[in-house]
Each structure stands twice: as C-alpha cells, then as structure tokens.
Tab-separated table of C-alpha atoms and ligand atoms in Angstrom:
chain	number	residue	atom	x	y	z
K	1	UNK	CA	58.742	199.019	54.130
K	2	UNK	CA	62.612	198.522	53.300
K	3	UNK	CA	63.443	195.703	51.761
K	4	UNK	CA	65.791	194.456	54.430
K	5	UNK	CA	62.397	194.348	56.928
K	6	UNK	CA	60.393	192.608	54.405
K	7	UNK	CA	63.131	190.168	54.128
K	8	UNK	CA	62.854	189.585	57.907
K	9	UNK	CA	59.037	189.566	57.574
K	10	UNK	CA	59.508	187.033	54.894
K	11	UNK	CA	61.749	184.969	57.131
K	12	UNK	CA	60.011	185.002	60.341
K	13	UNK	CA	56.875	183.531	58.415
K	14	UNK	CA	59.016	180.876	56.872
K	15	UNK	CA	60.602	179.638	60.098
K	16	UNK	CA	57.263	179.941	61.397
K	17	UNK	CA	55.602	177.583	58.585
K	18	UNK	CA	58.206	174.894	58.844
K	19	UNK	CA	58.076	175.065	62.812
K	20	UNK	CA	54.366	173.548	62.155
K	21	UNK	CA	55.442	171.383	59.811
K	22	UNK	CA	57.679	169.291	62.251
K	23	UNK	CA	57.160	166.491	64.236
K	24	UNK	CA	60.039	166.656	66.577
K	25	UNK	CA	58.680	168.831	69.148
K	26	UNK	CA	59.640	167.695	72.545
K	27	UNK	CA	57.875	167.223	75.620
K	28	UNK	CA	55.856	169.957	77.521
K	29	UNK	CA	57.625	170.586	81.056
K	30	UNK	CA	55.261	168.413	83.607
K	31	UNK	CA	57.293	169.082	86.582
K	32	UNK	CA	55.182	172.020	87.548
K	33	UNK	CA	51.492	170.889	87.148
K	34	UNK	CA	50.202	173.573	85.890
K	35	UNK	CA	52.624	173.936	83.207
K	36	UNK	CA	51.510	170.398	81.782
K	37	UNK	CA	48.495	171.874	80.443
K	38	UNK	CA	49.978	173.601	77.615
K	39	UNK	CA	49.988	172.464	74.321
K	40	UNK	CA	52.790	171.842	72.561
K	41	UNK	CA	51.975	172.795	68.987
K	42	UNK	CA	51.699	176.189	70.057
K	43	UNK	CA	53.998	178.187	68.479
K	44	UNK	CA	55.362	182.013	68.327
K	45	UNK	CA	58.196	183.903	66.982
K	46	UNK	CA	58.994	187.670	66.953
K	47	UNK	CA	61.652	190.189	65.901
K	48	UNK	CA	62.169	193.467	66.882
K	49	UNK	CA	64.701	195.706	65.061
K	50	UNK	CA	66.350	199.074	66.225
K	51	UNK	CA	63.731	201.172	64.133
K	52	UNK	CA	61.173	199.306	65.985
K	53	UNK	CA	60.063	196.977	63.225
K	54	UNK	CA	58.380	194.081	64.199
K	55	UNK	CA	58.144	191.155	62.152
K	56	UNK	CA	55.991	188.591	64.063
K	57	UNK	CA	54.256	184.626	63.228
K	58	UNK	CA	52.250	181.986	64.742
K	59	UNK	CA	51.031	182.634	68.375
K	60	UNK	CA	52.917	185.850	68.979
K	61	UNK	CA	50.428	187.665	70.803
K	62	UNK	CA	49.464	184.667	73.600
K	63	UNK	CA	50.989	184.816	76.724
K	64	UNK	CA	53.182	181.906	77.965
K	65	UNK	CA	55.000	181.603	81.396
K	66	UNK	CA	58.358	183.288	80.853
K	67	UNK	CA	59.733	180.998	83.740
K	68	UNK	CA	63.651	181.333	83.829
K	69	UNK	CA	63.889	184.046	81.346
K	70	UNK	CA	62.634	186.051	84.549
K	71	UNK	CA	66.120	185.445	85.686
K	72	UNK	CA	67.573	187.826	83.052
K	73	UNK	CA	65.567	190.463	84.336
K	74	UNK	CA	66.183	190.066	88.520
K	75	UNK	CA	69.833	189.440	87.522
K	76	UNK	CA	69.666	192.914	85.562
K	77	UNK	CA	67.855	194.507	89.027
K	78	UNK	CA	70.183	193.011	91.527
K	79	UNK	CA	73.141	194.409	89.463
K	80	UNK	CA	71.512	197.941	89.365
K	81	UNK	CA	70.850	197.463	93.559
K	82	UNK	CA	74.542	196.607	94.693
K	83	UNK	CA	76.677	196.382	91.381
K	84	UNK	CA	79.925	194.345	91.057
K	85	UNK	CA	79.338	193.373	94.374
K	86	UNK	CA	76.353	190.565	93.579
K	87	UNK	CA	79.588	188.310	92.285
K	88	UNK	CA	80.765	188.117	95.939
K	89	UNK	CA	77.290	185.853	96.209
K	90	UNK	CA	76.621	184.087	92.834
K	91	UNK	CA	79.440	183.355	90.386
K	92	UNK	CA	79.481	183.823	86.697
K	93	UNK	CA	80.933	180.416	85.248
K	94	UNK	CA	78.683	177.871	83.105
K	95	UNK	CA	77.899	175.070	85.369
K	96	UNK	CA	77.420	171.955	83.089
K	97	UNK	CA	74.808	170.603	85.409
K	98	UNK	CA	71.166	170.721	84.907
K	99	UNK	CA	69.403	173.794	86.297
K	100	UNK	CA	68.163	172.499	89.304
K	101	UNK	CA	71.000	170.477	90.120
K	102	UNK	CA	72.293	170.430	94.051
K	103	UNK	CA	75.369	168.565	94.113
K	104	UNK	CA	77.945	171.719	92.559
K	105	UNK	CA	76.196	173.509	95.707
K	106	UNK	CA	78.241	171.470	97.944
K	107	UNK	CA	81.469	171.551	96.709
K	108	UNK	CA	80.964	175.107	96.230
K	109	UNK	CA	80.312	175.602	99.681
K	110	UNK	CA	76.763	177.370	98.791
K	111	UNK	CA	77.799	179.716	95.957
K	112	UNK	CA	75.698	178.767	92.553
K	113	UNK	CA	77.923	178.734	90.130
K	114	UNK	CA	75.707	181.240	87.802
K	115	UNK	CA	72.830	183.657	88.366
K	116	UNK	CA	70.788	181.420	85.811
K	117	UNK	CA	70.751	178.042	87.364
K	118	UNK	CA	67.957	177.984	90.057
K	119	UNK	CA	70.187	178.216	93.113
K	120	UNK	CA	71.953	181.392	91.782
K	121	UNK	CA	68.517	182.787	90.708
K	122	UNK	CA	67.639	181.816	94.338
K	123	UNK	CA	70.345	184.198	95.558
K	124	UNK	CA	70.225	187.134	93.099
K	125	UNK	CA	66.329	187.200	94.385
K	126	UNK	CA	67.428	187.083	98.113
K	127	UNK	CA	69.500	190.405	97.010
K	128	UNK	CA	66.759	192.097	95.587
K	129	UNK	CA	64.288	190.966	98.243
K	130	UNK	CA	66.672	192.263	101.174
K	131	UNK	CA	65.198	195.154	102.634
K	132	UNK	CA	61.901	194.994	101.628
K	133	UNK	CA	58.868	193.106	102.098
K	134	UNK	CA	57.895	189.934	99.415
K	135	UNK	CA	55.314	191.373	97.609
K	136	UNK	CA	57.221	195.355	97.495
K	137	UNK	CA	60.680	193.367	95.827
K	138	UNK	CA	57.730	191.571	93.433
K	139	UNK	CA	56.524	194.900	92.579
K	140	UNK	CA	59.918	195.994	91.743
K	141	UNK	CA	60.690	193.138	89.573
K	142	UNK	CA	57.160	193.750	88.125
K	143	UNK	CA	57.692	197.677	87.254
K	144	UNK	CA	60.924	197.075	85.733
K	145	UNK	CA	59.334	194.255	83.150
K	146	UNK	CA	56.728	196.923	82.610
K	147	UNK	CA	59.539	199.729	82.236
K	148	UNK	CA	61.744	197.380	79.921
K	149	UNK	CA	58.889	196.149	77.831
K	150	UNK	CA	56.959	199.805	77.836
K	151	UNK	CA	53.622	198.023	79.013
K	152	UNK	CA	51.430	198.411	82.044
K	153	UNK	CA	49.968	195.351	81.196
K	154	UNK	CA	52.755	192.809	82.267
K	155	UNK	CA	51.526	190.665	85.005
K	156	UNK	CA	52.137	187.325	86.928
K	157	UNK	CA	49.681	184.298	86.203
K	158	UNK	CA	48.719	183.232	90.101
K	159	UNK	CA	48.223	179.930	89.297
K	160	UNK	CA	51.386	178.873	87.904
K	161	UNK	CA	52.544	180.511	90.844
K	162	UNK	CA	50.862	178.431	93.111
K	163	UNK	CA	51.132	175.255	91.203
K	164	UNK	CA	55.145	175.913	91.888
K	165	UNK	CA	54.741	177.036	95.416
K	166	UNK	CA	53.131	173.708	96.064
K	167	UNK	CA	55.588	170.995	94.072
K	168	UNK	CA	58.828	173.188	94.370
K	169	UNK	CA	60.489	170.825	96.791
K	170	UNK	CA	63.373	170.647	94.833
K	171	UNK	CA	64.101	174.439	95.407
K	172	UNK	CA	63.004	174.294	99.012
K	173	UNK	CA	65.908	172.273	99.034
K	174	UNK	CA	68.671	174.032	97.211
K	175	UNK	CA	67.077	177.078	98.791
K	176	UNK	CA	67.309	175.387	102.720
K	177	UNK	CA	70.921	174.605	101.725
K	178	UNK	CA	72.015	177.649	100.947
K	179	UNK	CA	70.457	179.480	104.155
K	180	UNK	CA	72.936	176.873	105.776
K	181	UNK	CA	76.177	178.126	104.283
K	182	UNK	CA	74.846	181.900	104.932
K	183	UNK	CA	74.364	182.672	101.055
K	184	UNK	CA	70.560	183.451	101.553
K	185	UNK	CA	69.788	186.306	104.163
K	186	UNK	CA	66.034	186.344	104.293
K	187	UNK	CA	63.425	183.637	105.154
K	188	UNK	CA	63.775	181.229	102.592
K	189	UNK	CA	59.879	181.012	102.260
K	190	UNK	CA	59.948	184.781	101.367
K	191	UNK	CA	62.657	184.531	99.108
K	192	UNK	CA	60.834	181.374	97.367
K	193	UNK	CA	57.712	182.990	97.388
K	194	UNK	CA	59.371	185.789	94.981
K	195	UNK	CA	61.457	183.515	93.283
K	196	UNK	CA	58.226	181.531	92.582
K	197	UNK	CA	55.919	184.546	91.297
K	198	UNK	CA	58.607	185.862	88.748
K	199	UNK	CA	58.840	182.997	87.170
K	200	UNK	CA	55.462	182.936	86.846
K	201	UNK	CA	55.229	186.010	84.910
K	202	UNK	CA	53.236	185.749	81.637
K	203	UNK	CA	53.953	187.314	78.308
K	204	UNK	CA	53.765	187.142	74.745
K	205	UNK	CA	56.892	186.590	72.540
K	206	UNK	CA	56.280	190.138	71.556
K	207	UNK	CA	55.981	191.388	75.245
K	208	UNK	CA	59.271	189.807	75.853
K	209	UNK	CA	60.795	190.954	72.447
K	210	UNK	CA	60.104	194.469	73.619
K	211	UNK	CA	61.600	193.725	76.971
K	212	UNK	CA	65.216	192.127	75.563
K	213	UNK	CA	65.338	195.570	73.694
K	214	UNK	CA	67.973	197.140	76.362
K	215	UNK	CA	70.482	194.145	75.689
K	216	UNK	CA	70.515	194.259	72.299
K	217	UNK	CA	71.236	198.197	71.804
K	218	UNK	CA	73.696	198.510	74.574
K	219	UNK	CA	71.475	199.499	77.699
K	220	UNK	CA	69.058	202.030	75.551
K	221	UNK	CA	65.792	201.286	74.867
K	222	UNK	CA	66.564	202.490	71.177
K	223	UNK	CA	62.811	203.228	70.198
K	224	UNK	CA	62.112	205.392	73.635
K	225	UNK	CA	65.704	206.238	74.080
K	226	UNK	CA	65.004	205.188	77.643
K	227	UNK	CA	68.588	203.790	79.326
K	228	UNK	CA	68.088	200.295	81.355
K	229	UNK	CA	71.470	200.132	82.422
K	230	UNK	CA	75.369	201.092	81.232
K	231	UNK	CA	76.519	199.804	77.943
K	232	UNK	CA	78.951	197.859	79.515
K	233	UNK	CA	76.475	196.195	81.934
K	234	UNK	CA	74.348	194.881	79.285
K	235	UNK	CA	77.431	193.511	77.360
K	236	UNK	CA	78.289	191.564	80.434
K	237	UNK	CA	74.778	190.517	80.667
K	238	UNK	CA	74.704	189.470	77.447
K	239	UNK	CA	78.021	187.150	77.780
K	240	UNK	CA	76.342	185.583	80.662
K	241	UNK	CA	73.293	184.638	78.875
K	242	UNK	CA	75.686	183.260	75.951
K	243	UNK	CA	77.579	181.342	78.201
K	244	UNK	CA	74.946	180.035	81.429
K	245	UNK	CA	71.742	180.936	79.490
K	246	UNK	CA	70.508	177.272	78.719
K	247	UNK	CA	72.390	175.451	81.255
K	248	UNK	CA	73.944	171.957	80.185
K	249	UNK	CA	72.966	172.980	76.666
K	250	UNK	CA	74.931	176.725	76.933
K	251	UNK	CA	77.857	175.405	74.595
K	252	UNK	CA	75.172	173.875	71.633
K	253	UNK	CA	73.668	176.456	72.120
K	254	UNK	CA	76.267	178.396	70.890
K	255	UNK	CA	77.360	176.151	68.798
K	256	UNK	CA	74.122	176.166	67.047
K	257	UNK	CA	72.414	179.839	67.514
K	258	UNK	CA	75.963	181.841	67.753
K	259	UNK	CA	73.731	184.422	69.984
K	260	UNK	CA	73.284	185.353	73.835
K	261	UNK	CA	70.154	183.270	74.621
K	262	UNK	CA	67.729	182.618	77.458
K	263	UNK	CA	65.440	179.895	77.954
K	264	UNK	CA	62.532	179.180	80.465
K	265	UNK	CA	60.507	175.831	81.055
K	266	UNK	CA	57.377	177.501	79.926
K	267	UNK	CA	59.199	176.833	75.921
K	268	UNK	CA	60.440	180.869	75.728
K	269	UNK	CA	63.407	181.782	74.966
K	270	UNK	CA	64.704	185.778	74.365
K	271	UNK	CA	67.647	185.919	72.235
K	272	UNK	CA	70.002	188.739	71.233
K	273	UNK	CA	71.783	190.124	67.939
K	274	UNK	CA	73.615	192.604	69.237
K	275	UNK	CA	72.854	196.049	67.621
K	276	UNK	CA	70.556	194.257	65.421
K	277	UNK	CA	67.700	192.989	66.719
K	278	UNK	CA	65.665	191.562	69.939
K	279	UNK	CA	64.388	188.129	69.180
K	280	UNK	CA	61.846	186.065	71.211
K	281	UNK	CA	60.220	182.524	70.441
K	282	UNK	CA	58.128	180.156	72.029
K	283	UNK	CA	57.605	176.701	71.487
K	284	UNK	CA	56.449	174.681	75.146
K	285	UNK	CA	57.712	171.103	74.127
K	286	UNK	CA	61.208	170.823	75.881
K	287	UNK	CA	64.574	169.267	75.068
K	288	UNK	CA	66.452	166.561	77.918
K	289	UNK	CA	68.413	169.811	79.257
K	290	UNK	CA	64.798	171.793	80.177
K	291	UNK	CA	65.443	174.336	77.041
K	292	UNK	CA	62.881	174.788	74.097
K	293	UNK	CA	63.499	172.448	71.633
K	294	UNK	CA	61.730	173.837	68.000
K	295	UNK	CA	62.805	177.030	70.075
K	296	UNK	CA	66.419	176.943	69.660
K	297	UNK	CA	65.817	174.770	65.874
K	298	UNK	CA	63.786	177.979	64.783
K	299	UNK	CA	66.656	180.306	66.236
K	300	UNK	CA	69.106	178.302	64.605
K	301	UNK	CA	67.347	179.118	61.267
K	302	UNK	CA	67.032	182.564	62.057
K	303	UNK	CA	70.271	183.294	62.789
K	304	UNK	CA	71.429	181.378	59.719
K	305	UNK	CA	69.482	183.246	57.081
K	306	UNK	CA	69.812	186.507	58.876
K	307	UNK	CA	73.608	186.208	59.431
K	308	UNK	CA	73.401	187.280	63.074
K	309	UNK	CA	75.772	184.874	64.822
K	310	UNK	CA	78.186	186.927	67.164
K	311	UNK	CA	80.630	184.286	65.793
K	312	UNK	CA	80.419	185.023	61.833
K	313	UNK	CA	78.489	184.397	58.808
V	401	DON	O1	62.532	176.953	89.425
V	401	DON	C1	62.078	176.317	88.489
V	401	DON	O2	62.248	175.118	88.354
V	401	DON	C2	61.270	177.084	87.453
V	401	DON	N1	60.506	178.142	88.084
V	401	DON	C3	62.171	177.705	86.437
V	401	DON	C4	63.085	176.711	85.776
V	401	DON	C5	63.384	177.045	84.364
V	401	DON	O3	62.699	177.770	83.690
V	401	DON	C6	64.534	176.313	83.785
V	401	DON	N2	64.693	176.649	82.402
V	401	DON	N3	64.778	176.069	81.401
C-alpha cells in the first residue's frame, strides 16, 4: 500500500473514532415514519480513490435510505434523455429556502428554482417518467445506480417507500401545484409514485462511493473505464451539487467542506474531490436545514487533513 492510501486509511479511521466520540449528533428525520426508526449513532464513512482504493470506517457496509442524493442521479438521467433542454423546466440557481418549501413556486410561476429542492426533483422525474410507464422509468433510474455503482445488487427498500407515499402531503402539494402551471406532464400520482421509490433507494456509503465515481473523474468510471456522461456534463453537475446540494445550508456548506456535496434525509451525503476521490458518509441525526449534521462535521475534517477543498489548502 502507498503511503499516501495509508494516510487516507489512517484518516478515515480517525474521523471515524472522533465521530463516536461526539455528542452533538442531531435529530433523526421523523417526518417520514419510517425513517424515525433509525438510530442515530450509526455511523459510516468511505473513500474511494482513482486507483480504486478504498479506505472505509464505522458502518460502511449497512444500507441507509439515500433519500435526496437520488436526485443527483435522476438529474444525471434526465440530462442524458433531453440535454440542455431540462433547464427550460427546472432552473439551476440556489434557492435559500428549505427543500420542501412552496412559496418560491409561486412567484416563480411553477419553475423550482433547482433540480435538488423537492419541487425541481419533482420535475426532473416527470422528464424521465414521460413516455414510459412508473415502474419502466423506476427501472431506468434503478439500472443506471446499478451501472454507476457496478452492482446488481442496488435496490429500493418498499417500506420507506410506502411510509412516504402515505405522509407525503407536502409533495402532493408542491407536486398538484405544479401540474397547475403546466410544469408536470404526467399524472402527478405516477410521477410521485417514482419520485417516492428513488428516494427510497438503499445503499451503503460504499455502494454510493462507487456510484459518485463518474463525477469525480470527469464522466469515466476510472476503475472500469466505463463513461457516465461528457466531461463537461459532470463538471456542471458537480457545480450544481456545490451550489443547491444542501439547500439553505449550500453556502456553509461550502464554506465549511470547499467540495460539491449532496445530502439526503436518510443522514447520507456523497461528496466530490474532483480528480481525487469519491467520498460518501452517513450519519442519520439531521441539522435545522434537513442535511447530516456529524455528516458534513466529518467532511469538514476530511477535507481539511486531506487538502481537497476546490477552494485551496
Ligand atoms: O421528498 C422528500 O421529502 C424526501 N423523499 C427527500 C428529502 C430529502 O432527502 C431532503 N434532503 N436533505
């Protein structure tokens, strides 16, 4: 082993050991029941590097619903089905709201702001479902997570699914209002119902390390050689998960991490060096804006020690 990898190794543990240590580790997202019943001193951290390295700690091998990170993935799908065009239907700006907020929707005149908050996740799924039937677009969405991650054994946890399908109200709503300004053009209970089941898909923070691969080596897949999409896609990819990737807490984000980041209410979050590495962690207790908390502390640290911020050492 180099010495640079057992340096990683080294750190991952580290970050890993003090994550345990803390008390500080927010509160588990309750909003969708079935979500409640993790607990929050679960915790999971893994980093792949361009010679396929993995350096890995804590509960890096349990699955944990990926939630909104999902939206990285659809977002990559729609872009691949009708290109530049998707920006016609869903906008690219941070939004400074929360990610289920409904009051930008108005003013807006039914464009979401981003493809991250719910309502432009909402949309982007609307363009991937179009033409197809529910459960063919969720087997798309499903093969490409498979395809990304290079394993079959990717799938969707059913209950978390339903658990969503039956308390979603709030994106009933933002999905209802939408159909009203034209932005949706399937039944919004199709669209829902494959909004809902990709969020519920389950991995492990190495599953979803694997996946991130294609953003952080421009497109490639660097230890299949497989390409995902252009280089230039996956930049632009990356700059939206920098700057919409954890809502109302994009810019500390930032501020903090200095990397392209995406968070989920199930604790994940996949974060990218660029050309260096594919980075996911998962910690279920939540910060005020929805995103991990001990997640982005332990990312912070990371990026510190490694001297990965896109920003400088
Ligand atoms: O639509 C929802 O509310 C969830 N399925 C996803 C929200 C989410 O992960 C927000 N991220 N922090």
């Amino acid at each position: 082993m180099s010495r640079s990898v057992s340096n990683l190794t080294t750190i991952v543990k580290e970050i890993a050991d003090e994550m345990a240590q803390r008390p500080d580790r927010g509160e588990v997202a309750n909003y969708i029941p079935e979500l409640a019943n993790v607990h929050n001193k679960r915790f999971g951290l893994v980093v792949v590097d361009g010679a396929g390295n993995v350096a890995s700690a804590g509960d890096s091998e349990m699955p944990f619903s990926i939630q909104s990170i999902s939206k990285v993935f659809t977002l990559t799908l729609a872009l691949g089905l009708v290109g530049d065009k998707l920006w016609q239907r869903v906008g690219r700006e941070p939004s400074g709201s929360p990610f289920n907020s409904i009051v930008q929707l108005e003013y807006e005149r039914g464009k979401p702001r981003n493809p991250f908050i719910n309502a432009g996740a909402i949309a982007v799924t609307d363009v991937i479902l179009s033409g197809h039937q529910p459960r063919e677009a969720l087997g798309e969405i499903l093969r490409f997570m498979r395809f990304v991650a290079d394993d079959p054994s990717i799938a969707i946890d059913e209950s978390v699914a339903a658990s969503e399908q039956r308390t979603g109200f709030r994106n009933i709503a933002l999905a209802n209002y939408m159909k009203s300004f034209g932005v949706l053009d399937n039944p919004v209970n199709h669209v829902l119902g494959v909004y809902f089941h990709h969020c519920a898909i389950a991995m492990s923070c190495r599953q979803l390390a694997m996946a991130g691969r294609y953003l952080a080596w421009s497109g490639v897949n660097p230890s299949t050689g497989h390409s995902a999409v252009s280089a230039e896609r996956a930049r632009r990819i990356n700059a939206v998960m920098l700057t919409c990737g954890h809502y109302d807490g994009s810019g500390e984000f930032a501020f903090r991490v200095g990397l392209p980041g995406k968070s989920g209410v199930g604790g994940g979050v996949l974060a990218v060096a660029p050309g260096k590495a594919s980075i996911a962690v998962w910690s279920p207790g939540l910060d005020v804006h929805g995103n991990s908390h001990l997640g982005r502390v332990a990312l912070e640290a990371l990026s510190k020690r490694m001297g990965w911020s896109i920003f400088g050492v």
